[in-house]
Amino acid sequence: MKSLFVILAAGLLTFTLSCSEDDEIMIDEREKFLGTYIAEEVCDFGNDNSIVIIQSVEESTDEVVIRNLHQFGTMIFAVVSGNELSISDQPFGIPSYSGTGSISGMTITINYMVSNPFGNSGSCTVSLTRP
């Protein structure tokens, strides 16, 4: 019985020593942004309501793709950092996008600029809420 106690104690000590403060649990910051949302958009060129989908980009640890802003059917890439996201200038066609956003509670707010090659541009604010 004593030898069983020694074996269990040695095993517990080994397990405890093998865990260190350097062992981190990786949390995907993008998780809170992912999902399907009802979008209420207010833009210089008109308002719109639509369904927007935010998905993680598999090849990245901090990037998401935003689908269907203003019902253009486009894919807009954004980088997540904490509760913020950043849309760098993306001239991938007509129109192009840039902007920033944040999440607070269950609502994502994105402020973005949209422009086309003909010099037309406008700003938009979109509020995303889960259905």
mmCIF file of N, CA and C in Angstrom:
data_model
loop_
_atom_site.group_PDB
_atom_site.id
_atom_site.type_symbol
_atom_site.label_atom_id
_atom_site.label_comp_id
_atom_site.label_asym_id
_atom_site.label_seq_id
_atom_site.Cartn_x
_atom_site.Cartn_y
_atom_site.Cartn_z
ATOM 1 N N MET A 1 0.817 -1.182 0.000
ATOM 2 C CA MET A 1 0.000 0.000 0.000
ATOM 3 C C MET A 1 0.870 1.259 0.000
ATOM 4 N N LYS A 2 1.965 1.193 0.775
ATOM 5 C CA LYS A 2 2.871 2.326 0.856
ATOM 6 C C LYS A 2 3.530 2.586 -0.501
ATOM 7 N N SER A 3 3.865 1.521 -1.223
ATOM 8 C CA SER A 3 4.500 1.688 -2.532
ATOM 9 C C SER A 3 3.533 2.308 -3.540
ATOM 10 N N LEU A 4 2.239 1.987 -3.446
ATOM 11 C CA LEU A 4 1.247 2.593 -4.319
ATOM 12 C C LEU A 4 1.155 4.092 -4.054
ATOM 13 N N PHE A 5 1.198 4.485 -2.785
ATOM 14 C CA PHE A 5 1.164 5.900 -2.421
ATOM 15 C C PHE A 5 2.389 6.624 -2.980
ATOM 16 N N VAL A 6 3.571 6.009 -2.884
ATOM 17 C CA VAL A 6 4.809 6.616 -3.390
ATOM 18 C C VAL A 6 4.733 6.788 -4.903
ATOM 19 N N ILE A 7 4.212 5.793 -5.593
ATOM 20 C CA ILE A 7 4.079 5.875 -7.060
ATOM 21 C C ILE A 7 3.116 6.994 -7.444
ATOM 22 N N LEU A 8 1.971 7.070 -6.781
ATOM 23 C CA LEU A 8 1.004 8.132 -7.078
ATOM 24 C C LEU A 8 1.573 9.509 -6.760
ATOM 25 N N ALA A 9 2.271 9.642 -5.655
ATOM 26 C CA ALA A 9 2.870 10.924 -5.284
ATOM 27 C C ALA A 9 3.926 11.337 -6.303
ATOM 28 N N ALA A 10 4.752 10.391 -6.743
ATOM 29 C CA ALA A 10 5.783 10.685 -7.737
ATOM 30 C C ALA A 10 5.156 11.099 -9.061
ATOM 31 N N GLY A 11 4.077 10.431 -9.438
ATOM 32 C CA GLY A 11 3.385 10.787 -10.675
ATOM 33 C C GLY A 11 2.779 12.181 -10.598
ATOM 34 N N LEU A 12 2.170 12.515 -9.480
ATOM 35 C CA LEU A 12 1.577 13.829 -9.299
ATOM 36 C C LEU A 12 2.646 14.909 -9.316
ATOM 37 N N LEU A 13 3.779 14.658 -8.669
ATOM 38 C CA LEU A 13 4.878 15.612 -8.651
ATOM 39 C C LEU A 13 5.424 15.829 -10.060
ATOM 40 N N THR A 14 5.598 14.749 -10.813
ATOM 41 C CA THR A 14 6.079 14.861 -12.194
ATOM 42 C C THR A 14 5.115 15.673 -13.046
ATOM 43 N N PHE A 15 3.820 15.411 -12.922
ATOM 44 C CA PHE A 15 2.811 16.136 -13.687
ATOM 45 C C PHE A 15 2.821 17.617 -13.321
ATOM 46 N N THR A 16 2.909 17.920 -12.028
ATOM 47 C CA THR A 16 2.901 19.305 -11.566
ATOM 48 C C THR A 16 4.122 20.049 -12.071
ATOM 49 N N LEU A 17 5.274 19.423 -12.041
ATOM 50 C CA LEU A 17 6.491 20.074 -12.496
ATOM 51 C C LEU A 17 6.537 20.245 -14.005
ATOM 52 N N SER A 18 5.827 19.401 -14.742
ATOM 53 C CA SER A 18 5.851 19.505 -16.197
ATOM 54 C C SER A 18 5.006 20.664 -16.704
ATOM 55 N N CYS A 19 4.079 21.153 -15.885
ATOM 56 C CA CYS A 19 3.277 22.317 -16.252
ATOM 57 C C CYS A 19 4.012 23.559 -15.808
ATOM 58 N N SER A 20 4.168 24.492 -16.704
ATOM 59 C CA SER A 20 4.857 25.729 -16.347
ATOM 60 C C SER A 20 3.998 26.920 -16.713
ATOM 61 N N GLU A 21 4.432 28.088 -16.267
ATOM 62 C CA GLU A 21 3.707 29.305 -16.589
ATOM 63 C C GLU A 21 3.801 29.628 -18.073
ATOM 64 N N ASP A 22 4.781 29.030 -18.764
ATOM 65 C CA ASP A 22 4.941 29.275 -20.193
ATOM 66 C C ASP A 22 3.889 28.552 -21.023
ATOM 67 N N ASP A 23 3.206 27.567 -20.428
ATOM 68 C CA ASP A 23 2.163 26.844 -21.134
ATOM 69 C C ASP A 23 0.953 27.765 -21.257
ATOM 70 N N GLU A 24 0.673 28.209 -22.476
ATOM 71 C CA GLU A 24 -0.421 29.135 -22.692
ATOM 72 C C GLU A 24 -1.576 28.449 -23.392
ATOM 73 N N ILE A 25 -2.750 28.858 -23.055
ATOM 74 C CA ILE A 25 -3.929 28.403 -23.769
ATOM 75 C C ILE A 25 -4.194 29.434 -24.859
ATOM 76 N N MET A 26 -4.180 28.975 -26.078
ATOM 77 C CA MET A 26 -4.385 29.880 -27.206
ATOM 78 C C MET A 26 -5.881 30.168 -27.377
ATOM 79 N N ILE A 27 -6.245 31.440 -27.346
ATOM 80 C CA ILE A 27 -7.623 31.863 -27.544
ATOM 81 C C ILE A 27 -7.695 32.615 -28.865
ATOM 82 N N ASP A 28 -8.593 32.216 -29.710
ATOM 83 C CA ASP A 28 -8.762 32.856 -31.008
ATOM 84 C C ASP A 28 -9.594 34.121 -30.817
ATOM 85 N N GLU A 29 -8.948 35.287 -30.918
ATOM 86 C CA GLU A 29 -9.631 36.566 -30.722
ATOM 87 C C GLU A 29 -10.738 36.796 -31.737
ATOM 88 N N ARG A 30 -10.671 36.112 -32.859
ATOM 89 C CA ARG A 30 -11.677 36.307 -33.915
ATOM 90 C C ARG A 30 -13.020 35.715 -33.542
ATOM 91 N N GLU A 31 -13.018 34.751 -32.631
ATOM 92 C CA GLU A 31 -14.226 33.979 -32.322
ATOM 93 C C GLU A 31 -15.431 34.866 -32.019
ATOM 94 N N LYS A 32 -15.236 35.935 -31.269
ATOM 95 C CA LYS A 32 -16.359 36.794 -30.872
ATOM 96 C C LYS A 32 -16.976 37.544 -32.057
ATOM 97 N N PHE A 33 -16.244 37.669 -33.170
ATOM 98 C CA PHE A 33 -16.752 38.367 -34.350
ATOM 99 C C PHE A 33 -17.497 37.432 -35.315
ATOM 100 N N LEU A 34 -17.256 36.145 -35.232
ATOM 101 C CA LEU A 34 -17.757 35.202 -36.227
ATOM 102 C C LEU A 34 -19.256 34.979 -36.097
ATOM 103 N N GLY A 35 -19.929 34.880 -37.248
ATOM 104 C CA GLY A 35 -21.348 34.565 -37.235
ATOM 105 C C GLY A 35 -22.118 35.263 -38.340
ATOM 106 N N THR A 36 -23.424 35.104 -38.279
ATOM 107 C CA THR A 36 -24.350 35.729 -39.226
ATOM 108 C C THR A 36 -25.057 36.861 -38.506
ATOM 109 N N TYR A 37 -25.138 38.000 -39.161
ATOM 110 C CA TYR A 37 -25.665 39.210 -38.538
ATOM 111 C C TYR A 37 -26.721 39.879 -39.412
ATOM 112 N N ILE A 38 -27.612 40.598 -38.744
ATOM 113 C CA ILE A 38 -28.513 41.527 -39.427
ATOM 114 C C ILE A 38 -27.779 42.855 -39.466
ATOM 115 N N ALA A 39 -27.634 43.412 -40.656
ATOM 116 C CA ALA A 39 -26.885 44.656 -40.840
ATOM 117 C C ALA A 39 -27.835 45.814 -41.116
ATOM 118 N N GLU A 40 -27.638 46.890 -40.380
ATOM 119 C CA GLU A 40 -28.337 48.147 -40.644
ATOM 120 C C GLU A 40 -27.277 49.158 -41.044
ATOM 121 N N GLU A 41 -27.262 49.519 -42.332
ATOM 122 C CA GLU A 41 -26.224 50.383 -42.864
ATOM 123 C C GLU A 41 -26.772 51.766 -43.179
ATOM 124 N N VAL A 42 -25.996 52.762 -42.807
ATOM 125 C CA VAL A 42 -26.297 54.152 -43.133
ATOM 126 C C VAL A 42 -25.105 54.663 -43.923
ATOM 127 N N CYS A 43 -25.351 55.022 -45.194
ATOM 128 C CA CYS A 43 -24.281 55.460 -46.079
ATOM 129 C C CYS A 43 -24.634 56.803 -46.719
ATOM 130 N N ASP A 44 -23.605 57.517 -47.170
ATOM 131 C CA ASP A 44 -23.817 58.779 -47.886
ATOM 132 C C ASP A 44 -24.702 58.594 -49.112
ATOM 133 N N PHE A 45 -24.627 57.430 -49.711
ATOM 134 C CA PHE A 45 -25.334 57.175 -50.961
ATOM 135 C C PHE A 45 -26.606 56.352 -50.765
ATOM 136 N N GLY A 46 -27.008 56.120 -49.520
ATOM 137 C CA GLY A 46 -28.249 55.395 -49.262
ATOM 138 C C GLY A 46 -28.112 54.415 -48.114
ATOM 139 N N ASN A 47 -29.224 54.081 -47.532
ATOM 140 C CA ASN A 47 -29.256 53.151 -46.406
ATOM 141 C C ASN A 47 -29.695 51.781 -46.889
ATOM 142 N N ASP A 48 -29.347 50.765 -46.101
ATOM 143 C CA ASP A 48 -29.683 49.414 -46.513
ATOM 144 C C ASP A 48 -29.734 48.508 -45.290
ATOM 145 N N ASN A 49 -30.528 47.474 -45.377
ATOM 146 C CA ASN A 49 -30.556 46.395 -44.396
ATOM 147 C C ASN A 49 -30.234 45.111 -45.145
ATOM 148 N N SER A 50 -29.419 44.277 -44.549
ATOM 149 C CA SER A 50 -29.021 43.041 -45.229
ATOM 150 C C SER A 50 -28.572 42.020 -44.199
ATOM 151 N N ILE A 51 -28.131 40.900 -44.688
ATOM 152 C CA ILE A 51 -27.517 39.853 -43.878
ATOM 153 C C ILE A 51 -26.022 39.852 -44.193
ATOM 154 N N VAL A 52 -25.203 39.926 -43.157
ATOM 155 C CA VAL A 52 -23.744 39.926 -43.306
ATOM 156 C C VAL A 52 -23.199 38.722 -42.553
ATOM 157 N N ILE A 53 -22.225 38.063 -43.155
ATOM 158 C CA ILE A 53 -21.595 36.887 -42.550
ATOM 159 C C ILE A 53 -20.118 37.197 -42.325
ATOM 160 N N ILE A 54 -19.633 36.901 -41.116
ATOM 161 C CA ILE A 54 -18.211 37.060 -40.811
ATOM 162 C C ILE A 54 -17.649 35.677 -40.510
ATOM 163 N N GLN A 55 -16.572 35.325 -41.235
ATOM 164 C CA GLN A 55 -15.940 34.015 -41.092
ATOM 165 C C GLN A 55 -14.443 34.196 -40.878
ATOM 166 N N SER A 56 -13.818 33.214 -40.224
ATOM 167 C CA SER A 56 -12.367 33.260 -40.051
ATOM 168 C C SER A 56 -11.687 32.866 -41.356
ATOM 169 N N VAL A 57 -10.500 33.392 -41.563
ATOM 170 C CA VAL A 57 -9.666 33.015 -42.700
ATOM 171 C C VAL A 57 -8.743 31.910 -42.197
ATOM 172 N N GLU A 58 -8.862 30.728 -42.770
ATOM 173 C CA GLU A 58 -8.147 29.554 -42.264
ATOM 174 C C GLU A 58 -6.632 29.707 -42.277
ATOM 175 N N GLU A 59 -6.095 30.402 -43.253
ATOM 176 C CA GLU A 59 -4.641 30.520 -43.386
ATOM 177 C C GLU A 59 -4.060 31.567 -42.447
ATOM 178 N N SER A 60 -4.884 32.189 -41.616
ATOM 179 C CA SER A 60 -4.447 33.287 -40.774
ATOM 180 C C SER A 60 -4.858 33.051 -39.323
ATOM 181 N N THR A 61 -4.156 33.710 -38.407
ATOM 182 C CA THR A 61 -4.516 33.632 -36.999
ATOM 183 C C THR A 61 -5.266 34.878 -36.530
ATOM 184 N N ASP A 62 -5.347 35.917 -37.371
ATOM 185 C CA ASP A 62 -5.986 37.156 -36.937
ATOM 186 C C ASP A 62 -6.901 37.786 -37.991
ATOM 187 N N GLU A 63 -7.143 37.092 -39.091
ATOM 188 C CA GLU A 63 -7.904 37.687 -40.189
ATOM 189 C C GLU A 63 -9.298 37.059 -40.306
ATOM 190 N N VAL A 64 -10.277 37.912 -40.643
ATOM 191 C CA VAL A 64 -11.642 37.462 -40.921
ATOM 192 C C VAL A 64 -12.052 37.981 -42.291
ATOM 193 N N VAL A 65 -13.088 37.357 -42.843
ATOM 194 C CA VAL A 65 -13.665 37.843 -44.089
ATOM 195 C C VAL A 65 -15.107 38.248 -43.789
ATOM 196 N N ILE A 66 -15.459 39.450 -44.245
ATOM 197 C CA ILE A 66 -16.804 39.995 -44.070
ATOM 198 C C ILE A 66 -17.499 39.893 -45.425
ATOM 199 N N ARG A 67 -18.621 39.203 -45.447
ATOM 200 C CA ARG A 67 -19.320 38.965 -46.715
ATOM 201 C C ARG A 67 -20.633 39.744 -46.773
ATOM 202 N N ASN A 68 -20.844 40.423 -47.892
ATOM 203 C CA ASN A 68 -22.124 41.023 -48.263
ATOM 204 C C ASN A 68 -22.413 42.390 -47.630
ATOM 205 N N LEU A 69 -21.388 43.191 -47.320
ATOM 206 C CA LEU A 69 -21.667 44.548 -46.862
ATOM 207 C C LEU A 69 -22.441 45.295 -47.945
ATOM 208 N N HIS A 70 -23.449 46.007 -47.562
ATOM 209 C CA HIS A 70 -24.322 46.799 -48.432
ATOM 210 C C HIS A 70 -24.868 45.981 -49.612
ATOM 211 N N GLN A 71 -24.975 44.704 -49.413
ATOM 212 C CA GLN A 71 -25.482 43.758 -50.405
ATOM 213 C C GLN A 71 -24.715 43.798 -51.728
ATOM 214 N N PHE A 72 -23.415 44.179 -51.653
ATOM 215 C CA PHE A 72 -22.597 44.179 -52.858
ATOM 216 C C PHE A 72 -22.102 42.778 -53.201
ATOM 217 N N GLY A 73 -22.249 41.832 -52.255
ATOM 218 C CA GLY A 73 -21.788 40.467 -52.505
ATOM 219 C C GLY A 73 -20.286 40.320 -52.462
ATOM 220 N N THR A 74 -19.594 41.326 -51.976
ATOM 221 C CA THR A 74 -18.137 41.288 -51.953
ATOM 222 C C THR A 74 -17.616 40.595 -50.693
ATOM 223 N N MET A 75 -16.343 40.242 -50.746
ATOM 224 C CA MET A 75 -15.631 39.699 -49.592
ATOM 225 C C MET A 75 -14.619 40.757 -49.170
ATOM 226 N N ILE A 76 -14.723 41.212 -47.920
ATOM 227 C CA ILE A 76 -13.817 42.223 -47.397
ATOM 228 C C ILE A 76 -13.016 41.579 -46.279
ATOM 229 N N PHE A 77 -11.700 41.722 -46.329
ATOM 230 C CA PHE A 77 -10.832 41.120 -45.323
ATOM 231 C C PHE A 77 -10.500 42.140 -44.245
ATOM 232 N N ALA A 78 -10.509 41.683 -42.987
ATOM 233 C CA ALA A 78 -10.204 42.547 -41.854
ATOM 234 C C ALA A 78 -9.300 41.809 -40.883
ATOM 235 N N VAL A 79 -8.492 42.565 -40.157
ATOM 236 C CA VAL A 79 -7.602 42.010 -39.146
ATOM 237 C C VAL A 79 -8.186 42.321 -37.770
ATOM 238 N N VAL A 80 -8.283 41.304 -36.920
ATOM 239 C CA VAL A 80 -8.841 41.439 -35.577
ATOM 240 C C VAL A 80 -7.706 41.582 -34.572
ATOM 241 N N SER A 81 -7.876 42.538 -33.660
ATOM 242 C CA SER A 81 -6.957 42.716 -32.542
ATOM 243 C C SER A 81 -7.792 43.091 -31.327
ATOM 244 N N GLY A 82 -7.964 42.145 -30.418
ATOM 245 C CA GLY A 82 -8.816 42.389 -29.255
ATOM 246 C C GLY A 82 -10.260 42.574 -29.676
ATOM 247 N N ASN A 83 -10.852 43.699 -29.310
ATOM 248 C CA ASN A 83 -12.238 43.998 -29.667
ATOM 249 C C ASN A 83 -12.340 44.900 -30.886
ATOM 250 N N GLU A 84 -11.234 45.067 -31.605
ATOM 251 C CA GLU A 84 -11.187 45.957 -32.764
ATOM 252 C C GLU A 84 -10.915 45.152 -34.034
ATOM 253 N N LEU A 85 -11.352 45.720 -35.154
ATOM 254 C CA LEU A 85 -10.962 45.162 -36.447
ATOM 255 C C LEU A 85 -10.583 46.295 -37.371
ATOM 256 N N SER A 86 -9.695 45.988 -38.291
ATOM 257 C CA SER A 86 -9.173 46.989 -39.217
ATOM 258 C C SER A 86 -9.284 46.465 -40.643
ATOM 259 N N ILE A 87 -9.864 47.294 -41.505
ATOM 260 C CA ILE A 87 -9.997 46.954 -42.924
ATOM 261 C C ILE A 87 -9.025 47.851 -43.679
ATOM 262 N N SER A 88 -7.904 47.276 -44.100
ATOM 263 C CA SER A 88 -6.944 48.066 -44.869
ATOM 264 C C SER A 88 -7.471 48.242 -46.278
ATOM 265 N N ASP A 89 -6.957 49.240 -46.977
ATOM 266 C CA ASP A 89 -7.437 49.553 -48.326
ATOM 267 C C ASP A 89 -7.400 48.304 -49.191
ATOM 268 N N GLN A 90 -8.552 47.961 -49.763
ATOM 269 C CA GLN A 90 -8.683 46.747 -50.563
ATOM 270 C C GLN A 90 -9.256 47.086 -51.944
ATOM 271 N N PRO A 91 -8.400 47.461 -52.844
ATOM 272 C CA PRO A 91 -8.867 47.785 -54.196
ATOM 273 C C PRO A 91 -8.970 46.537 -55.075
ATOM 274 N N PHE A 92 -9.750 45.546 -54.602
ATOM 275 C CA PHE A 92 -9.859 44.277 -55.313
ATOM 276 C C PHE A 92 -10.919 44.313 -56.392
ATOM 277 N N GLY A 93 -11.305 45.449 -56.861
ATOM 278 C CA GLY A 93 -12.354 45.528 -57.864
ATOM 279 C C GLY A 93 -13.230 46.727 -57.591
ATOM 280 N N ILE A 94 -14.429 46.642 -58.042
ATOM 281 C CA ILE A 94 -15.366 47.745 -57.886
ATOM 282 C C ILE A 94 -16.429 47.305 -56.910
ATOM 283 N N PRO A 95 -16.636 47.940 -55.833
ATOM 284 C CA PRO A 95 -15.882 49.065 -55.250
ATOM 285 C C PRO A 95 -14.728 48.593 -54.384
ATOM 286 N N SER A 96 -13.944 49.552 -53.831
ATOM 287 C CA SER A 96 -12.874 49.213 -52.885
ATOM 288 C C SER A 96 -13.266 49.715 -51.496
ATOM 289 N N TYR A 97 -12.669 49.126 -50.469
ATOM 290 C CA TYR A 97 -13.071 49.384 -49.094
ATOM 291 C C TYR A 97 -11.870 49.668 -48.198
ATOM 292 N N SER A 98 -12.117 50.442 -47.133
ATOM 293 C CA SER A 98 -11.178 50.602 -46.026
ATOM 294 C C SER A 98 -11.982 51.074 -44.821
ATOM 295 N N GLY A 99 -11.513 50.767 -43.600
ATOM 296 C CA GLY A 99 -12.252 51.210 -42.426
ATOM 297 C C GLY A 99 -11.825 50.524 -41.152
ATOM 298 N N THR A 100 -12.610 50.769 -40.093
ATOM 299 C CA THR A 100 -12.349 50.184 -38.785
ATOM 300 C C THR A 100 -13.664 49.757 -38.155
ATOM 301 N N GLY A 101 -13.563 48.908 -37.155
ATOM 302 C CA GLY A 101 -14.755 48.468 -36.459
ATOM 303 C C GLY A 101 -14.429 47.991 -35.065
ATOM 304 N N SER A 102 -15.476 47.759 -34.287
ATOM 305 C CA SER A 102 -15.289 47.254 -32.931
ATOM 306 C C SER A 102 -16.529 46.481 -32.503
ATOM 307 N N ILE A 103 -16.333 45.656 -31.486
ATOM 308 C CA ILE A 103 -17.446 44.903 -30.924
ATOM 309 C C ILE A 103 -17.640 45.364 -29.487
ATOM 310 N N SER A 104 -18.905 45.542 -29.130
ATOM 311 C CA SER A 104 -19.272 45.906 -27.768
ATOM 312 C C SER A 104 -20.516 45.111 -27.414
ATOM 313 N N GLY A 105 -20.389 44.213 -26.479
ATOM 314 C CA GLY A 105 -21.511 43.338 -26.157
ATOM 315 C C GLY A 105 -21.821 42.440 -27.335
ATOM 316 N N MET A 106 -23.042 42.505 -27.822
ATOM 317 C CA MET A 106 -23.475 41.666 -28.949
ATOM 318 C C MET A 106 -23.555 42.440 -30.260
ATOM 319 N N THR A 107 -23.014 43.671 -30.294
ATOM 320 C CA THR A 107 -23.108 44.519 -31.487
ATOM 321 C C THR A 107 -21.728 44.843 -32.036
ATOM 322 N N ILE A 108 -21.595 44.717 -33.349
ATOM 323 C CA ILE A 108 -20.381 45.132 -34.051
ATOM 324 C C ILE A 108 -20.725 46.390 -34.831
ATOM 325 N N THR A 109 -19.894 47.410 -34.695
ATOM 326 C CA THR A 109 -20.060 48.635 -35.471
ATOM 327 C C THR A 109 -18.848 48.788 -36.372
ATOM 328 N N ILE A 110 -19.097 48.996 -37.666
ATOM 329 C CA ILE A 110 -18.016 49.172 -38.634
ATOM 330 C C ILE A 110 -18.234 50.496 -39.361
ATOM 331 N N ASN A 111 -17.197 51.318 -39.390
ATOM 332 C CA ASN A 111 -17.187 52.555 -40.175
ATOM 333 C C ASN A 111 -16.242 52.318 -41.340
ATOM 334 N N TYR A 112 -16.748 52.481 -42.551
ATOM 335 C CA TYR A 112 -15.895 52.200 -43.703
ATOM 336 C C TYR A 112 -16.137 53.182 -44.836
ATOM 337 N N MET A 113 -15.119 53.302 -45.677
ATOM 338 C CA MET A 113 -15.202 54.100 -46.902
ATOM 339 C C MET A 113 -15.307 53.126 -48.065
ATOM 340 N N VAL A 114 -16.137 53.487 -49.009
ATOM 341 C CA VAL A 114 -16.270 52.684 -50.219
ATOM 342 C C VAL A 114 -16.072 53.633 -51.398
ATOM 343 N N SER A 115 -15.307 53.190 -52.383
ATOM 344 C CA SER A 115 -15.051 54.035 -53.548
ATOM 345 C C SER A 115 -14.923 53.180 -54.801
ATOM 346 N N ASN A 116 -15.081 53.850 -55.944
ATOM 347 C CA ASN A 116 -14.925 53.158 -57.213
ATOM 348 C C ASN A 116 -13.856 53.857 -58.045
ATOM 349 N N PRO A 117 -13.409 53.255 -59.122
ATOM 350 C CA PRO A 117 -12.326 53.835 -59.921
ATOM 351 C C PRO A 117 -12.700 55.148 -60.613
ATOM 352 N N PHE A 118 -13.957 55.516 -60.608
ATOM 353 C CA PHE A 118 -14.398 56.731 -61.282
ATOM 354 C C PHE A 118 -14.350 57.948 -60.364
ATOM 355 N N GLY A 119 -13.815 57.769 -59.155
ATOM 356 C CA GLY A 119 -13.675 58.880 -58.227
ATOM 357 C C GLY A 119 -14.861 59.071 -57.301
ATOM 358 N N ASN A 120 -15.872 58.231 -57.409
ATOM 359 C CA ASN A 120 -17.014 58.330 -56.508
ATOM 360 C C ASN A 120 -16.693 57.590 -55.223
ATOM 361 N N SER A 121 -17.023 58.210 -54.097
ATOM 362 C CA SER A 121 -16.784 57.540 -52.821
ATOM 363 C C SER A 121 -17.833 57.981 -51.813
ATOM 364 N N GLY A 122 -17.919 57.231 -50.752
ATOM 365 C CA GLY A 122 -18.853 57.562 -49.687
ATOM 366 C C GLY A 122 -18.464 56.831 -48.424
ATOM 367 N N SER A 123 -18.996 57.323 -47.319
ATOM 368 C CA SER A 123 -18.722 56.665 -46.046
ATOM 369 C C SER A 123 -19.982 55.975 -45.554
ATOM 370 N N CYS A 124 -19.775 54.913 -44.804
ATOM 371 C CA CYS A 124 -20.881 54.123 -44.278
ATOM 372 C C CYS A 124 -20.599 53.755 -42.829
ATOM 373 N N THR A 125 -21.661 53.623 -42.075
ATOM 374 C CA THR A 125 -21.615 53.042 -40.736
ATOM 375 C C THR A 125 -22.615 51.898 -40.722
ATOM 376 N N VAL A 126 -22.145 50.748 -40.317
ATOM 377 C CA VAL A 126 -23.016 49.581 -40.256
ATOM 378 C C VAL A 126 -23.034 49.036 -38.837
ATOM 379 N N SER A 127 -24.212 48.732 -38.380
ATOM 380 C CA SER A 127 -24.413 48.109 -37.076
ATOM 381 C C SER A 127 -24.842 46.669 -37.314
ATOM 382 N N LEU A 128 -24.070 45.723 -36.782
ATOM 383 C CA LEU A 128 -24.334 44.303 -36.968
ATOM 384 C C LEU A 128 -24.836 43.710 -35.654
ATOM 385 N N THR A 129 -26.003 43.066 -35.695
ATOM 386 C CA THR A 129 -26.536 42.393 -34.518
ATOM 387 C C THR A 129 -26.906 40.971 -34.901
ATOM 388 N N ARG A 130 -26.812 40.089 -33.945
ATOM 389 C CA ARG A 130 -27.177 38.683 -34.216
ATOM 390 C C ARG A 130 -28.697 38.566 -34.252
ATOM 391 N N PRO A 131 -29.190 37.734 -35.173
ATOM 392 C CA PRO A 131 -30.662 37.569 -35.283
ATOM 393 C C PRO A 131 -31.246 36.859 -34.067
#
